[in-house]
Tab-separated table of C-alpha atoms in Angstrom:
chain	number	residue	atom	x	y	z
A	192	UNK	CA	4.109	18.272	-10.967
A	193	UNK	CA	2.721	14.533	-11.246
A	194	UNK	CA	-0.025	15.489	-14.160
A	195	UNK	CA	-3.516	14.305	-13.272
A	196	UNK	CA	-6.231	14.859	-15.509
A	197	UNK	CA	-9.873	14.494	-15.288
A	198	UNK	CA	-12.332	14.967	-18.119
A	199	UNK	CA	-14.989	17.366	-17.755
A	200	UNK	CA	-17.893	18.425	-19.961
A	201	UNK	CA	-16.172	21.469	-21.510
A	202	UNK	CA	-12.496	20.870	-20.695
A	203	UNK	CA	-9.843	18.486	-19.229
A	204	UNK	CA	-8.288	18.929	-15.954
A	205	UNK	CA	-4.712	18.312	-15.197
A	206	UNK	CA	-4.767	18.666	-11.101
A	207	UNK	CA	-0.775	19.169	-10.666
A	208	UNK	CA	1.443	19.330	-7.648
A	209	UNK	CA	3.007	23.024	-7.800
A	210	UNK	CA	6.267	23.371	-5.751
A	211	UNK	CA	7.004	26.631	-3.934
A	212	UNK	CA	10.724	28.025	-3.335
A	213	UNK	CA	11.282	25.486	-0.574
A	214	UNK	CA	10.117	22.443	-2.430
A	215	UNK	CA	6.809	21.703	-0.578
A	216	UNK	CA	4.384	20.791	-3.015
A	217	UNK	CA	0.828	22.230	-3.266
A	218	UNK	CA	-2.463	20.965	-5.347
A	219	UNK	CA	-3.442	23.247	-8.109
A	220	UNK	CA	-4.991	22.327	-11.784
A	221	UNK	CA	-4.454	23.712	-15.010
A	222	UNK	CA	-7.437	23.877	-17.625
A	223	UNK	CA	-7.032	22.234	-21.110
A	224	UNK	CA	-9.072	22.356	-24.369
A	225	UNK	CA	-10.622	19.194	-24.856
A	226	UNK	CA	-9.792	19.291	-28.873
A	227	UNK	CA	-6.788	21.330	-28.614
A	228	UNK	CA	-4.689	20.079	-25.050
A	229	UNK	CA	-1.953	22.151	-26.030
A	230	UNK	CA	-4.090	25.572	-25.671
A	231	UNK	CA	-4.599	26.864	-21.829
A	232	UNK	CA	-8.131	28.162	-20.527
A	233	UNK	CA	-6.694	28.511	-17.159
A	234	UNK	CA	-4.235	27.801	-14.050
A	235	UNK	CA	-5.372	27.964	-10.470
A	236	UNK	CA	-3.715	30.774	-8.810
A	237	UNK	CA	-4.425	29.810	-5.233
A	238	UNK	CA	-4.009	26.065	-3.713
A	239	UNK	CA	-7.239	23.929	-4.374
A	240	UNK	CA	-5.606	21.981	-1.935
A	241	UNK	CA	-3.339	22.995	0.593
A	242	UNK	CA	-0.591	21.168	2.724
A	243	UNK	CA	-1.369	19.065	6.407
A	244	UNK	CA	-1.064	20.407	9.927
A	245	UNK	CA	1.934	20.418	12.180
A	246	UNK	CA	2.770	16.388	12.898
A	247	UNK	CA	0.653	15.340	10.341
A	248	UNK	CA	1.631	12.910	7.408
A	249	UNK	CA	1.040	15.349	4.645
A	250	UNK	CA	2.437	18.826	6.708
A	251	UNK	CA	5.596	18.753	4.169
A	252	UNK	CA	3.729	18.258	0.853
A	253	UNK	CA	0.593	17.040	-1.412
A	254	UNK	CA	0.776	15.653	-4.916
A	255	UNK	CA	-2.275	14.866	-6.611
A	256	UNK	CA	-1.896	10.963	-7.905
A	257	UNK	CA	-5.466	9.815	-8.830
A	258	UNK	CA	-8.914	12.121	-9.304
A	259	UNK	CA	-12.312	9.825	-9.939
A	260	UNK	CA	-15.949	11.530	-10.081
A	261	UNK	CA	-17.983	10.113	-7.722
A	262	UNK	CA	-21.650	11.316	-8.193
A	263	UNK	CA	-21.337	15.164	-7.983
A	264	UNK	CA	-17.733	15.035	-5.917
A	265	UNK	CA	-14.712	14.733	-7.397
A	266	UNK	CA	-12.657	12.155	-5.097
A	267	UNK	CA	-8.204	12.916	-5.189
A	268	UNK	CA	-6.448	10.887	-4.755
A	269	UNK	CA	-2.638	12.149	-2.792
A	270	UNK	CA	0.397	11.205	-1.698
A	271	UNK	CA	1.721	13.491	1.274
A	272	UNK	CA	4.892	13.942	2.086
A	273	UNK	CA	6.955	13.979	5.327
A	274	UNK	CA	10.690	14.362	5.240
A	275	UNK	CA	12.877	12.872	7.543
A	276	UNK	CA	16.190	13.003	9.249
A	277	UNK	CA	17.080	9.297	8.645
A	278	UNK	CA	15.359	8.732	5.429
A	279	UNK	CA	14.501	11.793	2.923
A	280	UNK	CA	10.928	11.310	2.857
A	281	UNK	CA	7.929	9.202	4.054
A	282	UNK	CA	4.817	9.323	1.260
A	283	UNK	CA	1.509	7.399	2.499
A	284	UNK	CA	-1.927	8.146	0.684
A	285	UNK	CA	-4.852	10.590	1.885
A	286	UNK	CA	-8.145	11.263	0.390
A	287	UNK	CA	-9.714	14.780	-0.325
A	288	UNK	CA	-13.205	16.048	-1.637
A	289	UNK	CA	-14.309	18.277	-3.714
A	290	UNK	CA	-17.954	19.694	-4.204
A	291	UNK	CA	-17.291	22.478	-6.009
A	292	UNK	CA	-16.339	20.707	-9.568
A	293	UNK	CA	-12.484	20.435	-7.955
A	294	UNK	CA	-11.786	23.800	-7.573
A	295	UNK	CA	-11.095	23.447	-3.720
A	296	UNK	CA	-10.930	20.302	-1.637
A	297	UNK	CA	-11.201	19.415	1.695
A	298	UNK	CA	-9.700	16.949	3.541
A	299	UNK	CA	-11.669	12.965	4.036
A	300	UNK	CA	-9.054	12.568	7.391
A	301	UNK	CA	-5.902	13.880	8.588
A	302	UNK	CA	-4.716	10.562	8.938
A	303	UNK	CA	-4.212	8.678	5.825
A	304	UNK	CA	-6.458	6.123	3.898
A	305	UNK	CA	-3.331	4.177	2.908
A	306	UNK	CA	-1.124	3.725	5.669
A	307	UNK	CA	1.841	1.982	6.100
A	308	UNK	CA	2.029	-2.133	6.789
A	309	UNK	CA	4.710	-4.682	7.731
A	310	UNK	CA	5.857	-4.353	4.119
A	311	UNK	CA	5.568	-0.944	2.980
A	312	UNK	CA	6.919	0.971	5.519
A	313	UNK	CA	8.106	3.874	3.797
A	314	UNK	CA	5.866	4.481	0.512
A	315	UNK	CA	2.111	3.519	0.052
A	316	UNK	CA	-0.014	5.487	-2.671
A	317	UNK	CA	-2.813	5.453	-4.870
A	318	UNK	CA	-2.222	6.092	-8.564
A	319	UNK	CA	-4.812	3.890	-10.281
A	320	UNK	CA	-8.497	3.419	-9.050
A	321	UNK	CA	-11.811	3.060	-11.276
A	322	UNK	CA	-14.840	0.291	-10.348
A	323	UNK	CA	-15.188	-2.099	-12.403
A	324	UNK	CA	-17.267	-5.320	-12.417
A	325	UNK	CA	-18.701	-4.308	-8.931
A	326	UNK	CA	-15.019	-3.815	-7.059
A	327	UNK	CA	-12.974	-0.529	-7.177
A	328	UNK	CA	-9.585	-1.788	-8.772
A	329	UNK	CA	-6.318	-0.205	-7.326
A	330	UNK	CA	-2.966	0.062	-8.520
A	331	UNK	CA	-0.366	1.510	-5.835
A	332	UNK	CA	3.448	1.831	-5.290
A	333	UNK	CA	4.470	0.483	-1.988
A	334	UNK	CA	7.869	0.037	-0.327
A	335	UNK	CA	10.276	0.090	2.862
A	336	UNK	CA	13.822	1.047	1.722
A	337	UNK	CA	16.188	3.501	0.701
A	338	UNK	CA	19.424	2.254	-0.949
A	339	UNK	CA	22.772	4.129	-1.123
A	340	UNK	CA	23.341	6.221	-4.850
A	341	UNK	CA	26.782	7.983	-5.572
A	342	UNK	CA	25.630	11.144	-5.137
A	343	UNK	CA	22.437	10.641	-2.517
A	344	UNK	CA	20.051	7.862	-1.413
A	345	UNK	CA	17.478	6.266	-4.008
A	346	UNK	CA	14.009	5.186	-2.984
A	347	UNK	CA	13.380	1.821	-3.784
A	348	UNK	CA	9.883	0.920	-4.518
A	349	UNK	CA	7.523	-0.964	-6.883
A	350	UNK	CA	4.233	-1.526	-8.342
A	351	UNK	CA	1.138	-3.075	-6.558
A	352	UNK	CA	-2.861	-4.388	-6.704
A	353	UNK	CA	-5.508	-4.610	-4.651
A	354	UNK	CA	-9.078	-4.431	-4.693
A	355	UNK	CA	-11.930	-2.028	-2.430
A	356	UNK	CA	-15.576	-2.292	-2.096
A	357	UNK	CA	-16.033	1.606	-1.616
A	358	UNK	CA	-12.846	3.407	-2.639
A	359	UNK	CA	-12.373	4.467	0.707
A	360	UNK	CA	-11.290	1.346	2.764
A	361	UNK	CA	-8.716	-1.078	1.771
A	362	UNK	CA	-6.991	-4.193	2.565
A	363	UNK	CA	-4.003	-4.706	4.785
A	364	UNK	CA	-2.033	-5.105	1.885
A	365	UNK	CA	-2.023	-5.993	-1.548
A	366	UNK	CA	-0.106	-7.937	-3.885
A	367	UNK	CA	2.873	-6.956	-6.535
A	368	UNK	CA	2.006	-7.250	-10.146
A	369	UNK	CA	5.104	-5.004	-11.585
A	370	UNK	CA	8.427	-5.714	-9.955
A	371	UNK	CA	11.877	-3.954	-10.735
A	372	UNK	CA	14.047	-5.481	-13.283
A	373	UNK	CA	18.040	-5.720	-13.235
A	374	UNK	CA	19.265	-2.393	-12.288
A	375	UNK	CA	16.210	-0.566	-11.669
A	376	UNK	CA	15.833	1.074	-8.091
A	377	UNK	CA	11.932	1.663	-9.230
A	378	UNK	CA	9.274	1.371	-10.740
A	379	UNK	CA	5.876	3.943	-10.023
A	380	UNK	CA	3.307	5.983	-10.644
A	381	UNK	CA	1.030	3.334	-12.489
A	382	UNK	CA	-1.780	4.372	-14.386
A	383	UNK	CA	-4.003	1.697	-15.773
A	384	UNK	CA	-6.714	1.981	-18.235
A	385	UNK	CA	-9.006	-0.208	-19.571
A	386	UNK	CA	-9.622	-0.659	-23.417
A	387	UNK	CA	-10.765	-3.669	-25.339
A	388	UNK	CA	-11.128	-6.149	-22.634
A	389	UNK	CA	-7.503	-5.449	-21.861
A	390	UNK	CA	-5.721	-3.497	-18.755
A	391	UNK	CA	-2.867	-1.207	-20.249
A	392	UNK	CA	-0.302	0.949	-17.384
A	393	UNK	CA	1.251	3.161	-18.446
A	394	UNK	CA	3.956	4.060	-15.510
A	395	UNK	CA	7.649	5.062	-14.445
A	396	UNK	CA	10.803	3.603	-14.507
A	397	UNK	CA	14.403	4.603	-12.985
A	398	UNK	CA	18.073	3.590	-12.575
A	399	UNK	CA	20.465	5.529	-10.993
A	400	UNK	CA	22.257	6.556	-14.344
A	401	UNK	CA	18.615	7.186	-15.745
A	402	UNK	CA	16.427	9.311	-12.967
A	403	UNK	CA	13.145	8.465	-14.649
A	404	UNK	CA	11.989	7.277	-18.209
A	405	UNK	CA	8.582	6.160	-19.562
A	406	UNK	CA	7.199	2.262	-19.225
A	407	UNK	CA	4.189	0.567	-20.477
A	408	UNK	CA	2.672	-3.304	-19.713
A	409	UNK	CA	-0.438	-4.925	-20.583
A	410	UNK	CA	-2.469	-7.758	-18.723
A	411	UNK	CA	-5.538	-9.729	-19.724
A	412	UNK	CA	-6.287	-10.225	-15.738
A	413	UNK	CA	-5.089	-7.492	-13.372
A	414	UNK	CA	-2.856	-9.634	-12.013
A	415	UNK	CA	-0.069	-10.902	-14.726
A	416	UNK	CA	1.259	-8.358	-16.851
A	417	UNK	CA	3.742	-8.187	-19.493
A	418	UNK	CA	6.133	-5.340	-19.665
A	419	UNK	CA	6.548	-3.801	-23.516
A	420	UNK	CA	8.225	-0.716	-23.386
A	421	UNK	CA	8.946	-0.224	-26.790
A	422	UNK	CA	5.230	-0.462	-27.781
A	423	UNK	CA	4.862	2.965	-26.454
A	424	UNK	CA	6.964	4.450	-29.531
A	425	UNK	CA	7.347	7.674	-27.132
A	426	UNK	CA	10.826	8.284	-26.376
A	427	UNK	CA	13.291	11.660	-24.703
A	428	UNK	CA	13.620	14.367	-27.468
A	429	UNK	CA	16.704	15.304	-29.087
A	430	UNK	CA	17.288	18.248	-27.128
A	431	UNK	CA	14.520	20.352	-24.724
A	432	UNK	CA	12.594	20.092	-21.789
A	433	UNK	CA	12.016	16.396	-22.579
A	434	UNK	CA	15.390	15.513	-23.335
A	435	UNK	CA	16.624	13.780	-20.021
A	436	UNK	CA	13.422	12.377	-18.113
A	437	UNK	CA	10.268	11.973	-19.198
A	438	UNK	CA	7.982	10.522	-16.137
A	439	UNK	CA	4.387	10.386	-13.850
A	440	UNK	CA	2.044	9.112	-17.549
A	441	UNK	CA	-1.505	9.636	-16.901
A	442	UNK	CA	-3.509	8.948	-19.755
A	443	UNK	CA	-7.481	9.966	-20.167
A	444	UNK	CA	-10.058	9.505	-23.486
A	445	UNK	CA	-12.065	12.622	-24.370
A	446	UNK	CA	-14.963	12.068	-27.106
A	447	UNK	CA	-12.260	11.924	-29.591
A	448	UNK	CA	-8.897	11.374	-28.584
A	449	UNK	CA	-7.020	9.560	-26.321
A	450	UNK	CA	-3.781	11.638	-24.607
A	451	UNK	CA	-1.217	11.087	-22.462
A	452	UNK	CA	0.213	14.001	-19.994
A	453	UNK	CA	3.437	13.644	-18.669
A	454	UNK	CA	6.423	15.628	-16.939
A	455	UNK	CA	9.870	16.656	-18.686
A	456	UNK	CA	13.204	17.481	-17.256
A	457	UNK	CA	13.691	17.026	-13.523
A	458	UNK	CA	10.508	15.541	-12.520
A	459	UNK	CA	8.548	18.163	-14.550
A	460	UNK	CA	10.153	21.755	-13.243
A	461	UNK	CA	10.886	22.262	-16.862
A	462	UNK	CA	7.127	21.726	-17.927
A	463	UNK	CA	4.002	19.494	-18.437
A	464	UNK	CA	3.812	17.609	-22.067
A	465	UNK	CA	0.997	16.155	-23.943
A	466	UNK	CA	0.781	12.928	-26.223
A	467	UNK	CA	-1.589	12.153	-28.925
A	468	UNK	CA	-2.547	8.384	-29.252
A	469	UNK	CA	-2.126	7.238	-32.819
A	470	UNK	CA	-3.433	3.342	-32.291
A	471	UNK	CA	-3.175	1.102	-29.346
């Protein structure tokens, strides 16, 4: 599902990738009450976004992975998908726009806006991007490599920077800020907010033996940042739909609160969660 919210004058957003019975993913949102997350206004019932053309690099799936407003367009943010026969899956980054509030979206260019480079040949997409101090600051996962697991391959990947002057065009490559530690195959889906002077990413983390579990770092500069997991006090539940993998954080600020979305079980089939912030 890879939650990604937006706030919006009378409700929040959560644009999700929705999964038919063959696994290609599709964009679609679900509605939230801006007091109350936990209380549905609404679910799209068709695509607002819809998968690539024949060839293309997003023909075997979308998944929403950053949504900024941009004057009266909401700008997404994707990752498309294209599986292979040698590797499972190639996922580089396309833009779509939306006019109508983000209830449909159409696409910027079939070709994507994050392609792949010497370095990331595999994996190259968006997940963090808001302007600040005249640049548009972007945090990405890149990477080139698949590694062997006991029961399939694992995608190996990590977390990156780099900057834009538009939010359309982008460097050749940027640099990594997050790297894997000792047994970790990845790290991903960074989402970076800005509070107090300080840059806080909230993002994923996975071994083999442990698909995908929540991560958190904080940096003074962009650049440098120190990983403190246990500062995020959020950990799997007992038993439940959280119980086994919690993953893809996106966190957003309403008037009042401050809440984190994320996925449960098996990369969120067995639902979409909401966190409360109690103090950062």
């Amino acid at each position: 599902m890879q939650p990604t919210p937006i706030v919006l004058p009378d409700k929040i957003r959560v644009f999700c990738g929705f999964r038919d019975d063959a696994g290609v993913s599709r964009a679609g949102f679900v509605d939230l009450d801006k007091e109350s997350p936990n209380k549905v206004l609404d679910v799209s019932q068709h695509p607002a976004f819809d998968v690539g053309s024949f060839g293309t690099f997003d023909q075997h799936g979308v998944v929403p992975c950053a949504v900024v407003q941009k004057g009266d367009e909401i700008h997404m943010y994707y990752a498309g998908y294209l599986r292979g026969e040698k590797v499972r899956f190639q996922a580089f980054c396309g833009l779509a726009v939306s006019k109508d509030g983000g209830t449909s979206f159409t696409r910027y260019s079939q070709i994507p806006i994050l392609d792949r480079t010497p370095d990331e040949t595999l994996f190259r997409a968006i997940h963090s991007i808001f302007y600040d101090n005249g640049k548009w600051r972007v945090w990405y996962g890149g990477g080139s490599q698949f590694v062997g697991g006991k029961s399939k391959t694992l995608p190996v990947y990590n977390i990156r920077y780099m900057e834009s002057d538009d939010g359309v065009h982008f460097p050749g490559q940027g640099s990594v800020v997050v790297d894997n530690l000792p047994g970790e195959h990845r790290v991903g889906r960074p989402y970076v907010v800005k509070q107090g002077g300080r840059y806080r990413m909230f993002f994923g983390k996975g071994t083999e033996e442990t698909p995908y579990q929540l991560a958190y770092a904080e940096s003074e500069d962009r650049y440098s940042w120190i990983r403190c997991d246990d500062k995020l006090g959020l950990a799997t539940s007992e038993t439940g739909w959280d119980s086994q993998m919690m993953t893809y954080p996106a966190v957003v600020s309403t008037e009042n609160d401050t809440y984190m979305f994320y996925n449960g079980n098996d990369y969120g089939k067995a639902g979409l969660g909401c966190a409360k912030l109690i103090v950062w």
